[in-house]
Amino acid sequence: MKRAARTAGLGLAGSAGLLGAVATGLAAYFTRRVVTPDLRKPDDVMVHDVDLESVPPTVTLQATPETVVPGRYGLWWDGRQGHAKLGDVLNPEAVQAGGDLVIRELTSVDAGTPRPGPARWNQYYVTGTPLTAFGLAFEDVAVPTDLGPMPGWFVPVDPSGALRTTGRSSSRPTCAVLVHGRGATREECLRAVPVLRRLGLDVLVPAYRNDLDAPAGPGGRYHLGDTEWQDVEAAVLWALGRGAEDVVLVGWSMGGAIALQLLTRSWLADRVRAVVLDAPVVDWRSVLDHHAAVNHLPRRLARLGHWMLGHDLARRAIGVAVPVDLRRLDWVSRAAELHVPVLMIHSDADEFVPNGPSLELARLRPDVVTLVPWHEGRHTKEWNTDPERWEREVATFLAPRLGSPLVTSRSAPGPGAPTA
C-alpha cells in the first residue's frame, strides 16, 4: 500500500513537473517571438485586377483587415522593385457586406508596372529615401555607436549647411530625430519629414540595432527599448555635433518606447525640447497581455514570460542578452517622471498596441502630455487616415515650443496622375 502511494505521488509530481516545463516552454516561445526581429517580409496580399484605363484607375485586391480600411496606402510588388500609391475604397458597400474583394483608387505609380499577382501592403504609403519620396536632398550618414556605425538619413533644411534661426535670436537649429517601430524600417518615418522641415527643423532618421541594414545587438534580439535607446542617444549626439542646439524626438510604436527611455536615462536628456509619439508602447506588459489574449494564451503564462524576460538566468530561454525590466518600460506607473512636453497621437482602432495606457498617461499628466483623440487607423496608421490633420496637430504642438511661426499644414507632396 505504501509503495503504491509512493508511486502515485511520484507520478503526480512527475506530471506536475511536466506541466510546469510545458508552461515554461510556451511562455518562452511566445515571449521570444516578440523580441525576435522579423525583418524580411513576404508578400501578404493578392492583386486580382489592375485597370489603368478606368477613371479613376483602380486596383482590385483580396479583402483583408489591412486592405479594406480607410486612408491612403502603398503597394509593393516584384520584391519591392515596383511601387504604387492607393487611395479611397471605391466599393464600400460590398466591403461592408463582407465581400472578398476591395477596389481601391490607384493614385500614382512610382516604379514598375502594377499587375495581378502577389504583392505586399505598404502601410508607410511612401517608399525609398527622402529624395525618391519627396524630392528632398539628403545625406547618407553613419552614426557612431558602441556596436558600430548605424546608417541614417540626414535631411537639412538648408542643404548648404549654414546655421539658421528658429525664432530664437542667434540660435542654432533644432533637429528632429525620428525613431521607427519594431520590425519596421526607416521608411516608416518618411511621412513626417515634410511637416518637420516646414517647421524649420533638420531631420535625422537613424537606424538602430537589429535593423536589417544595421549592426546586430548582443544576442540579436530586441530589448523593447531597454537597450535600443543608446543608439538613439548616439544619433542625438551626432545631431548636436552637426550643429543642432537641441532635438525633438519623434517615435512610432516601439520607437516611442525608445524615446521615452532616453528622456530619463540619457545624459543628453536635457537637450530634448519636445517629443511626438505615434501609437507608442507606453507599457509593454499591457501589450504582451493583449497579444497573449489574441493568441489564446492564458494570462498567467504571459506573466511568466514577463518574469523570464527580467530574470538573469531565465532570460536566456528568451534569447535576450541582458534582463529586460518591464517595470522600467511602464510609463503609466512612471508618469511622475515625465518632464518634457509630449504629444501623443494614438487611434482607438489600434489593434496591435491598444491605446489604453496612452489614455491613462495623458489623464495622469495633462500638464505635460497632449493627447489627440483619433478614432480611425490601425497600428501607426493615423497619418494614413487623415494626413492633413496629423500634420496640423504636429505643427500646432511643436511651433510654439520651437518659437516658430505656425505652418499651414498640407499633405505630403506626391506624383501626379498614374502612369503605367
CSV table of N, CA, C and O in Angstrom, one decimal, residues 212-329:
chain,number,residue,atom,x,y,z
A,212,LEU,N,17.6,45.7,-40.4
A,212,LEU,CA,18.2,44.9,-41.5
A,212,LEU,C,19.5,45.5,-42.0
A,212,LEU,O,20.4,44.7,-42.4
A,213,ASP,N,19.7,46.8,-42.0
A,213,ASP,CA,20.9,47.4,-42.6
A,213,ASP,C,21.8,47.9,-41.5
A,213,ASP,O,22.6,48.8,-41.7
A,214,ALA,N,21.6,47.4,-40.2
A,214,ALA,CA,22.4,48.0,-39.1
A,214,ALA,C,23.1,46.8,-38.3
A,214,ALA,O,22.7,45.6,-38.5
A,215,PRO,N,24.1,47.1,-37.5
A,215,PRO,CA,24.7,46.1,-36.7
A,215,PRO,C,23.7,45.4,-35.8
A,215,PRO,O,22.8,46.1,-35.3
A,216,ALA,N,23.9,44.1,-35.5
A,216,ALA,CA,23.0,43.4,-34.6
A,216,ALA,C,23.5,43.7,-33.1
A,216,ALA,O,24.7,44.0,-32.9
A,217,GLY,N,22.5,43.7,-32.2
A,217,GLY,CA,22.9,43.8,-30.8
A,217,GLY,C,23.3,42.5,-30.3
A,217,GLY,O,23.1,41.5,-30.9
A,218,PRO,N,23.8,42.5,-29.1
A,218,PRO,CA,24.2,41.2,-28.4
A,218,PRO,C,23.0,40.3,-28.4
A,218,PRO,O,21.9,40.6,-27.9
A,219,GLY,N,23.2,39.1,-28.9
A,219,GLY,CA,22.1,38.1,-29.0
A,219,GLY,C,21.2,38.3,-30.1
A,219,GLY,O,20.4,37.4,-30.4
A,220,GLY,N,21.2,39.4,-30.8
A,220,GLY,CA,20.4,39.6,-32.0
A,220,GLY,C,18.9,39.7,-31.7
A,220,GLY,O,18.1,39.5,-32.6
A,221,ARG,N,18.5,40.1,-30.5
A,221,ARG,CA,17.1,40.2,-30.1
A,221,ARG,C,16.8,41.6,-29.7
A,221,ARG,O,17.7,42.4,-29.3
A,222,TYR,N,15.5,42.0,-29.9
A,222,TYR,CA,15.1,43.3,-29.4
A,222,TYR,C,15.1,43.3,-27.9
A,222,TYR,O,14.8,42.2,-27.3
A,223,HIS,N,15.3,44.4,-27.3
A,223,HIS,CA,15.1,44.6,-25.8
A,223,HIS,C,14.0,45.6,-25.5
A,223,HIS,O,14.0,46.2,-24.5
A,224,LEU,N,13.2,45.8,-26.5
A,224,LEU,CA,11.9,46.6,-26.4
A,224,LEU,C,12.1,48.0,-25.9
A,224,LEU,O,11.2,48.7,-25.4
A,225,GLY,N,13.3,48.6,-26.3
A,225,GLY,CA,13.6,49.9,-25.9
A,225,GLY,C,14.6,50.0,-24.8
A,225,GLY,O,15.2,51.1,-24.5
A,226,ASP,N,14.8,48.9,-24.0
A,226,ASP,CA,15.6,48.9,-22.8
A,226,ASP,C,17.1,49.1,-23.1
A,226,ASP,O,17.9,49.5,-22.3
A,227,THR,N,17.5,48.7,-24.3
A,227,THR,CA,18.9,49.0,-24.8
A,227,THR,C,18.9,49.8,-26.0
A,227,THR,O,19.9,50.6,-26.2
A,228,GLU,N,17.9,49.8,-26.9
A,228,GLU,CA,17.9,50.5,-28.1
A,228,GLU,C,18.1,52.0,-28.0
A,228,GLU,O,18.5,52.7,-28.9
A,229,TRP,N,17.6,52.5,-26.8
A,229,TRP,CA,17.7,54.0,-26.6
A,229,TRP,C,19.2,54.5,-26.7
A,229,TRP,O,19.4,55.6,-27.1
A,230,GLN,N,20.1,53.6,-26.5
A,230,GLN,CA,21.5,54.0,-26.5
A,230,GLN,C,21.9,54.4,-28.0
A,230,GLN,O,22.7,55.3,-28.2
A,231,ASP,N,21.3,53.7,-28.9
A,231,ASP,CA,21.6,54.0,-30.3
A,231,ASP,C,21.0,55.4,-30.7
A,231,ASP,O,21.6,56.1,-31.5
A,232,VAL,N,19.8,55.6,-30.2
A,232,VAL,CA,19.2,56.9,-30.4
A,232,VAL,C,19.9,58.1,-29.7
A,232,VAL,O,20.0,59.2,-30.2
A,233,GLU,N,20.4,57.8,-28.5
A,233,GLU,CA,21.3,58.7,-27.8
A,233,GLU,C,22.5,59.1,-28.7
A,233,GLU,O,22.9,60.3,-28.8
A,234,ALA,N,23.1,58.1,-29.3
A,234,ALA,CA,24.2,58.3,-30.3
A,234,ALA,C,23.8,59.2,-31.4
A,234,ALA,O,24.5,60.1,-31.9
A,235,ALA,N,22.5,59.0,-31.9
A,235,ALA,CA,22.0,59.8,-33.0
A,235,ALA,C,21.8,61.3,-32.5
A,235,ALA,O,22.1,62.2,-33.3
A,236,VAL,N,21.3,61.5,-31.3
A,236,VAL,CA,21.2,62.8,-30.8
A,236,VAL,C,22.6,63.5,-30.7
A,236,VAL,O,22.7,64.7,-31.0
A,237,LEU,N,23.6,62.7,-30.2
A,237,LEU,CA,24.9,63.3,-30.1
A,237,LEU,C,25.4,63.7,-31.4
A,237,LEU,O,26.1,64.7,-31.6
A,238,TRP,N,25.1,62.9,-32.5
A,238,TRP,CA,25.6,63.2,-33.8
A,238,TRP,C,24.9,64.5,-34.3
A,238,TRP,O,25.6,65.3,-34.9
A,239,ALA,N,23.6,64.6,-34.0
A,239,ALA,CA,22.9,65.9,-34.4
A,239,ALA,C,23.5,67.1,-33.7
A,239,ALA,O,23.7,68.1,-34.4
A,240,LEU,N,23.8,67.0,-32.5
A,240,LEU,CA,24.4,68.1,-31.7
A,240,LEU,C,25.8,68.4,-32.3
A,240,LEU,O,26.2,69.6,-32.5
A,241,GLY,N,26.5,67.4,-32.7
A,241,GLY,CA,27.8,67.6,-33.3
A,241,GLY,C,27.7,68.2,-34.6
A,241,GLY,O,28.7,68.9,-35.1
A,242,ARG,N,26.6,68.1,-35.3
A,242,ARG,CA,26.4,68.6,-36.6
A,242,ARG,C,25.9,70.1,-36.5
A,242,ARG,O,25.8,70.8,-37.5
A,243,GLY,N,25.7,70.6,-35.3
A,243,GLY,CA,25.3,72.0,-35.2
A,243,GLY,C,24.0,72.3,-34.5
A,243,GLY,O,23.6,73.4,-34.3
A,244,ALA,N,23.2,71.2,-34.2
A,244,ALA,CA,22.0,71.4,-33.6
A,244,ALA,C,22.2,71.9,-32.1
A,244,ALA,O,23.2,71.4,-31.5
A,245,GLU,N,21.3,72.7,-31.6
A,245,GLU,CA,21.3,73.1,-30.2
A,245,GLU,C,20.5,72.1,-29.3
A,245,GLU,O,20.9,71.9,-28.2
A,246,ASP,N,19.4,71.6,-29.9
A,246,ASP,CA,18.6,70.7,-29.2
A,246,ASP,C,17.9,69.8,-30.2
A,246,ASP,O,18.0,70.0,-31.4
A,247,VAL,N,17.0,68.9,-29.7
A,247,VAL,CA,16.3,68.0,-30.6
A,247,VAL,C,14.9,67.8,-30.2
A,247,VAL,O,14.5,68.1,-29.1
A,248,VAL,N,14.1,67.4,-31.2
A,248,VAL,CA,12.7,66.9,-31.0
A,248,VAL,C,12.8,65.4,-31.3
A,248,VAL,O,13.3,65.0,-32.4
A,249,LEU,N,12.3,64.6,-30.4
A,249,LEU,CA,12.2,63.2,-30.7
A,249,LEU,C,10.8,62.8,-31.3
A,249,LEU,O,9.8,63.3,-30.7
A,250,VAL,N,10.8,62.0,-32.3
A,250,VAL,CA,9.5,61.6,-32.9
A,250,VAL,C,9.6,60.1,-33.0
A,250,VAL,O,10.5,59.5,-33.7
A,251,GLY,N,8.7,59.3,-32.4
A,251,GLY,CA,8.7,57.9,-32.4
A,251,GLY,C,7.4,57.2,-32.7
A,251,GLY,O,6.4,57.7,-32.3
A,252,TRP,N,7.5,56.1,-33.4
A,252,TRP,CA,6.3,55.3,-33.7
A,252,TRP,C,6.4,54.0,-33.0
A,252,TRP,O,7.5,53.3,-33.0
A,253,SER,N,5.4,53.5,-32.3
A,253,SER,CA,5.3,52.2,-31.7
A,253,SER,C,6.5,52.0,-30.7
A,253,SER,O,6.6,52.8,-29.8
A,254,MET,N,7.3,51.0,-30.9
A,254,MET,CA,8.4,50.7,-30.1
A,254,MET,C,9.4,51.9,-30.1
A,254,MET,O,10.1,52.2,-29.2
A,255,GLY,N,9.4,52.7,-31.2
A,255,GLY,CA,10.2,53.9,-31.3
A,255,GLY,C,9.8,54.9,-30.2
A,255,GLY,O,10.6,55.6,-29.7
A,256,GLY,N,8.5,54.9,-29.9
A,256,GLY,CA,8.0,55.7,-28.8
A,256,GLY,C,8.6,55.2,-27.4
A,256,GLY,O,9.0,56.0,-26.6
A,257,ALA,N,8.6,53.9,-27.2
A,257,ALA,CA,9.2,53.3,-26.0
A,257,ALA,C,10.7,53.7,-25.9
A,257,ALA,O,11.2,54.0,-24.8
A,258,ILE,N,11.4,53.7,-27.0
A,258,ILE,CA,12.8,54.0,-27.1
A,258,ILE,C,13.0,55.5,-26.7
A,258,ILE,O,13.8,55.9,-25.9
A,259,ALA,N,12.2,56.4,-27.3
A,259,ALA,CA,12.3,57.8,-27.0
A,259,ALA,C,12.0,58.1,-25.5
A,259,ALA,O,12.7,58.9,-24.9
A,260,LEU,N,11.0,57.4,-24.9
A,260,LEU,CA,10.7,57.7,-23.5
A,260,LEU,C,11.9,57.2,-22.6
A,260,LEU,O,12.1,57.8,-21.6
A,261,GLN,N,12.5,56.1,-23.0
A,261,GLN,CA,13.7,55.7,-22.2
A,261,GLN,C,14.8,56.7,-22.2
A,261,GLN,O,15.4,57.0,-21.2
A,262,LEU,N,15.0,57.3,-23.4
A,262,LEU,CA,16.1,58.3,-23.5
A,262,LEU,C,15.8,59.5,-22.6
A,262,LEU,O,16.8,60.1,-22.0
A,263,LEU,N,14.5,59.8,-22.4
A,263,LEU,CA,14.2,61.0,-21.6
A,263,LEU,C,14.7,60.9,-20.1
A,263,LEU,O,14.9,61.9,-19.5
A,264,THR,N,14.8,59.7,-19.6
A,264,THR,CA,15.2,59.6,-18.2
A,264,THR,C,16.5,58.8,-18.0
A,264,THR,O,17.0,58.8,-16.9
A,265,ARG,N,17.1,58.3,-19.1
A,265,ARG,CA,18.3,57.5,-18.9
A,265,ARG,C,19.5,58.1,-19.6
A,265,ARG,O,20.7,57.6,-19.4
A,266,SER,N,19.3,59.1,-20.4
A,266,SER,CA,20.5,59.6,-21.2
A,266,SER,C,21.0,60.9,-20.6
A,266,SER,O,20.3,61.7,-20.1
A,267,TRP,N,22.3,61.0,-20.7
A,267,TRP,CA,23.0,62.2,-20.2
A,267,TRP,C,22.7,63.4,-21.1
A,267,TRP,O,22.9,64.6,-20.8
A,268,LEU,N,22.0,63.1,-22.3
A,268,LEU,CA,21.6,64.2,-23.2
A,268,LEU,C,20.1,64.5,-23.1
A,268,LEU,O,19.6,65.3,-23.9
A,269,ALA,N,19.5,64.0,-22.1
A,269,ALA,CA,18.0,64.2,-21.9
A,269,ALA,C,17.7,65.7,-21.9
A,269,ALA,O,16.6,66.1,-22.3
A,270,ASP,N,18.5,66.5,-21.3
A,270,ASP,CA,18.2,67.9,-21.2
A,270,ASP,C,18.3,68.7,-22.6
A,270,ASP,O,17.9,69.8,-22.7
A,271,ARG,N,18.7,68.0,-23.6
A,271,ARG,CA,18.7,68.5,-24.9
A,271,ARG,C,17.4,68.2,-25.7
A,271,ARG,O,17.3,68.6,-26.9
A,272,VAL,N,16.5,67.5,-25.1
A,272,VAL,CA,15.3,67.2,-25.8
A,272,VAL,C,14.2,68.3,-25.5
A,272,VAL,O,13.9,68.5,-24.3
A,273,ARG,N,13.8,68.9,-26.5
A,273,ARG,CA,12.9,70.1,-26.4
A,273,ARG,C,11.4,69.6,-26.3
A,273,ARG,O,10.6,70.2,-25.6
A,274,ALA,N,11.1,68.6,-27.1
A,274,ALA,CA,9.7,68.0,-27.1
A,274,ALA,C,9.7,66.7,-27.7
A,274,ALA,O,10.7,66.3,-28.3
A,275,VAL,N,8.6,65.9,-27.5
A,275,VAL,CA,8.5,64.6,-28.0
A,275,VAL,C,7.2,64.4,-28.7
A,275,VAL,O,6.1,64.9,-28.2
A,276,VAL,N,7.2,63.8,-29.9
A,276,VAL,CA,5.9,63.5,-30.6
A,276,VAL,C,5.9,61.9,-30.7
A,276,VAL,O,6.8,61.3,-31.2
A,277,LEU,N,4.8,61.3,-30.3
A,277,LEU,CA,4.7,59.9,-30.3
A,277,LEU,C,3.4,59.5,-31.1
A,277,LEU,O,2.3,60.0,-30.8
A,278,ASP,N,3.6,58.5,-32.0
A,278,ASP,CA,2.5,58.0,-32.8
A,278,ASP,C,2.3,56.5,-32.4
A,278,ASP,O,3.3,55.7,-32.5
A,279,ALA,N,1.2,56.2,-31.8
A,279,ALA,CA,0.9,54.8,-31.4
A,279,ALA,C,2.0,54.2,-30.5
A,279,ALA,O,2.4,53.1,-30.8
A,280,PRO,N,2.4,54.9,-29.5
A,280,PRO,CA,3.6,54.5,-28.7
A,280,PRO,C,3.3,53.3,-27.8
A,280,PRO,O,2.1,53.1,-27.3
A,281,VAL,N,4.3,52.5,-27.5
A,281,VAL,CA,4.2,51.5,-26.5
A,281,VAL,C,4.5,52.2,-25.2
A,281,VAL,O,5.7,52.5,-24.9
A,282,VAL,N,3.5,52.5,-24.4
A,282,VAL,CA,3.6,53.2,-23.1
A,282,VAL,C,3.9,52.2,-22.0
A,282,VAL,O,4.5,52.5,-21.0
A,283,ASP,N,3.4,50.9,-22.2
A,283,ASP,CA,3.5,49.9,-21.2
A,283,ASP,C,3.6,48.6,-21.9
A,283,ASP,O,2.6,48.1,-22.4
A,284,TRP,N,4.8,47.9,-21.9
A,284,TRP,CA,5.0,46.7,-22.6
A,284,TRP,C,4.2,45.5,-22.0
A,284,TRP,O,3.8,44.6,-22.7
A,285,ARG,N,4.0,45.6,-20.7
A,285,ARG,CA,3.2,44.5,-20.1
A,285,ARG,C,1.8,44.5,-20.6
A,285,ARG,O,1.2,43.4,-20.9
A,286,SER,N,1.2,45.6,-20.8
A,286,SER,CA,-0.1,45.7,-21.4
A,286,SER,C,-0.1,45.1,-22.8
A,286,SER,O,-1.1,44.4,-23.2
A,287,VAL,N,0.9,45.5,-23.6
A,287,VAL,CA,0.9,45.0,-25.0
A,287,VAL,C,1.1,43.5,-25.0
A,287,VAL,O,0.4,42.8,-25.8
A,288,LEU,N,2.0,42.9,-24.1
A,288,LEU,CA,2.2,41.5,-24.1
A,288,LEU,C,0.9,40.8,-23.6
A,288,LEU,O,0.6,39.7,-24.2
A,289,ASP,N,0.2,41.3,-22.7
A,289,ASP,CA,-1.0,40.7,-22.2
A,289,ASP,C,-2.0,40.7,-23.3
A,289,ASP,O,-2.8,39.7,-23.5
A,290,HIS,N,-2.1,41.8,-24.1
A,290,HIS,CA,-3.0,41.9,-25.2
A,290,HIS,C,-2.8,40.8,-26.3
A,290,HIS,O,-3.7,40.1,-26.7
A,291,HIS,N,-1.5,40.6,-26.6
A,291,HIS,CA,-1.2,39.6,-27.6
A,291,HIS,C,-1.3,38.2,-27.1
A,291,HIS,O,-1.7,37.3,-27.9
A,292,ALA,N,-1.1,38.0,-25.8
A,292,ALA,CA,-1.4,36.7,-25.2
A,292,ALA,C,-2.9,36.4,-25.4
A,292,ALA,O,-3.3,35.2,-25.8
A,293,ALA,N,-3.7,37.3,-25.1
A,293,ALA,CA,-5.2,37.1,-25.2
A,293,ALA,C,-5.6,36.8,-26.7
A,293,ALA,O,-6.4,36.0,-27.0
A,294,VAL,N,-5.0,37.6,-27.6
A,294,VAL,CA,-5.3,37.4,-29.1
A,294,VAL,C,-4.9,36.0,-29.5
A,294,VAL,O,-5.6,35.4,-30.3
A,295,ASN,N,-3.8,35.5,-28.9
A,295,ASN,CA,-3.3,34.2,-29.3
A,295,ASN,C,-3.8,33.1,-28.4
A,295,ASN,O,-3.3,32.0,-28.4
A,296,HIS,N,-4.8,33.4,-27.5
A,296,HIS,CA,-5.5,32.4,-26.6
A,296,HIS,C,-4.5,31.8,-25.7
A,296,HIS,O,-4.6,30.6,-25.3
A,297,LEU,N,-3.5,32.6,-25.2
A,297,LEU,CA,-2.6,32.1,-24.2
A,297,LEU,C,-3.0,32.6,-22.9
A,297,LEU,O,-3.3,33.8,-22.7
A,298,PRO,N,-3.1,31.7,-21.9
A,298,PRO,CA,-3.6,32.1,-20.6
A,298,PRO,C,-2.7,33.3,-20.0
A,298,PRO,O,-1.5,33.3,-20.2
A,299,ARG,N,-3.3,34.2,-19.3
A,299,ARG,CA,-2.6,35.4,-18.9
A,299,ARG,C,-1.5,35.0,-17.9
A,299,ARG,O,-0.4,35.6,-17.9
A,300,ARG,N,-1.7,33.9,-17.2
A,300,ARG,CA,-0.6,33.5,-16.2
A,300,ARG,C,0.6,33.1,-17.0
A,300,ARG,O,1.8,33.3,-16.5
A,301,LEU,N,0.5,32.5,-18.2
A,301,LEU,CA,1.6,32.1,-18.9
A,301,LEU,C,2.3,33.4,-19.5
A,301,LEU,O,3.5,33.4,-19.6
A,302,ALA,N,1.5,34.4,-19.9
A,302,ALA,CA,2.1,35.6,-20.4
A,302,ALA,C,2.9,36.3,-19.3
A,302,ALA,O,4.0,36.8,-19.6
A,303,ARG,N,2.3,36.3,-18.1
A,303,ARG,CA,3.1,36.9,-17.0
A,303,ARG,C,4.3,36.1,-16.6
A,303,ARG,O,5.3,36.7,-16.2
A,304,LEU,N,4.3,34.8,-16.9
A,304,LEU,CA,5.5,34.0,-16.7
A,304,LEU,C,6.6,34.5,-17.7
A,304,LEU,O,7.8,34.6,-17.3
A,305,GLY,N,6.2,34.8,-18.9
A,305,GLY,CA,7.1,35.3,-19.9
A,305,GLY,C,7.7,36.6,-19.4
A,305,GLY,O,8.9,36.9,-19.6
A,306,HIS,N,6.8,37.5,-18.8
A,306,HIS,CA,7.3,38.8,-18.3
A,306,HIS,C,8.5,38.5,-17.3
A,306,HIS,O,9.5,39.2,-17.4
A,307,TRP,N,8.2,37.6,-16.4
A,307,TRP,CA,9.2,37.3,-15.4
A,307,TRP,C,10.5,36.8,-16.0
A,307,TRP,O,11.6,37.2,-15.6
A,308,MET,N,10.3,35.9,-17.0
A,308,MET,CA,11.5,35.3,-17.6
A,308,MET,C,12.4,36.4,-18.3
A,308,MET,O,13.6,36.3,-18.3
A,309,LEU,N,11.7,37.4,-18.9
A,309,LEU,CA,12.4,38.4,-19.6
A,309,LEU,C,13.4,39.2,-18.6
A,309,LEU,O,14.5,39.6,-19.0
A,310,GLY,N,12.9,39.4,-17.4
A,310,GLY,CA,13.6,40.2,-16.4
A,310,GLY,C,14.5,39.4,-15.5
A,310,GLY,O,15.3,40.0,-14.7
A,311,HIS,N,14.5,38.0,-15.6
A,311,HIS,CA,15.3,37.2,-14.7
A,311,HIS,C,16.7,36.9,-15.3
A,311,HIS,O,16.8,36.5,-16.5
A,312,ASP,N,17.7,37.1,-14.5
A,312,ASP,CA,19.1,37.0,-15.0
A,312,ASP,C,19.4,35.6,-15.7
A,312,ASP,O,20.2,35.5,-16.6
A,313,LEU,N,18.8,34.5,-15.2
A,313,LEU,CA,19.0,33.2,-15.7
A,313,LEU,C,17.9,32.8,-16.7
A,313,LEU,O,18.2,32.3,-17.8
A,314,ALA,N,16.6,33.0,-16.3
A,314,ALA,CA,15.5,32.6,-17.2
A,314,ALA,C,15.5,33.3,-18.5
A,314,ALA,O,15.0,32.8,-19.5
A,315,ARG,N,16.1,34.6,-18.6
A,315,ARG,CA,16.0,35.4,-19.8
A,315,ARG,C,16.8,34.7,-20.9
A,315,ARG,O,16.6,35.0,-22.1
A,316,ARG,N,17.7,33.7,-20.6
A,316,ARG,CA,18.4,33.0,-21.6
A,316,ARG,C,17.5,32.2,-22.5
A,316,ARG,O,17.8,31.9,-23.7
A,317,ALA,N,16.4,31.7,-21.9
A,317,ALA,CA,15.4,30.9,-22.7
A,317,ALA,C,14.7,31.8,-23.7
A,317,ALA,O,14.2,31.3,-24.7
A,318,ILE,N,14.7,33.1,-23.4
A,318,ILE,CA,14.1,34.0,-24.4
A,318,ILE,C,15.1,34.4,-25.4
A,318,ILE,O,14.7,34.7,-26.6
A,319,GLY,N,16.3,34.5,-25.1
A,319,GLY,CA,17.4,34.8,-26.0
A,319,GLY,C,17.9,36.3,-25.9
A,319,GLY,O,18.7,36.7,-26.7
A,320,VAL,N,17.4,37.0,-24.9
A,320,VAL,CA,17.9,38.4,-24.7
A,320,VAL,C,19.2,38.4,-24.0
A,320,VAL,O,19.5,37.5,-23.1
A,321,ALA,N,20.1,39.3,-24.3
A,321,ALA,CA,21.5,39.3,-23.8
A,321,ALA,C,21.5,39.8,-22.4
A,321,ALA,O,22.4,39.3,-21.6
A,322,VAL,N,20.6,40.7,-22.0
A,322,VAL,CA,20.6,41.2,-20.6
A,322,VAL,C,19.1,41.2,-20.2
A,322,VAL,O,18.2,41.2,-21.0
A,323,PRO,N,18.8,41.1,-18.9
A,323,PRO,CA,17.4,41.1,-18.5
A,323,PRO,C,16.7,42.4,-18.9
A,323,PRO,O,17.3,43.5,-19.0
A,324,VAL,N,15.4,42.3,-19.3
A,324,VAL,CA,14.6,43.4,-19.7
A,324,VAL,C,13.6,43.7,-18.6
A,324,VAL,O,12.8,42.9,-18.2
A,325,ASP,N,13.8,44.9,-18.0
A,325,ASP,CA,13.0,45.2,-16.8
A,325,ASP,C,11.7,45.9,-17.3
A,325,ASP,O,11.7,47.1,-17.7
A,326,LEU,N,10.6,45.2,-17.4
A,326,LEU,CA,9.4,45.7,-17.9
A,326,LEU,C,8.8,46.8,-17.0
A,326,LEU,O,8.0,47.7,-17.5
A,327,ARG,N,9.2,46.8,-15.7
A,327,ARG,CA,8.7,47.9,-14.9
A,327,ARG,C,9.3,49.3,-15.3
A,327,ARG,O,8.7,50.3,-15.3
A,328,ARG,N,10.5,49.2,-15.8
A,328,ARG,CA,11.2,50.4,-16.3
A,328,ARG,C,10.6,50.9,-17.6
A,328,ARG,O,10.7,52.1,-18.0
A,329,LEU,N,9.9,50.0,-18.3
A,329,LEU,CA,9.2,50.4,-19.6
A,329,LEU,C,7.7,50.7,-19.4
A,329,LEU,O,7.0,50.8,-20.4
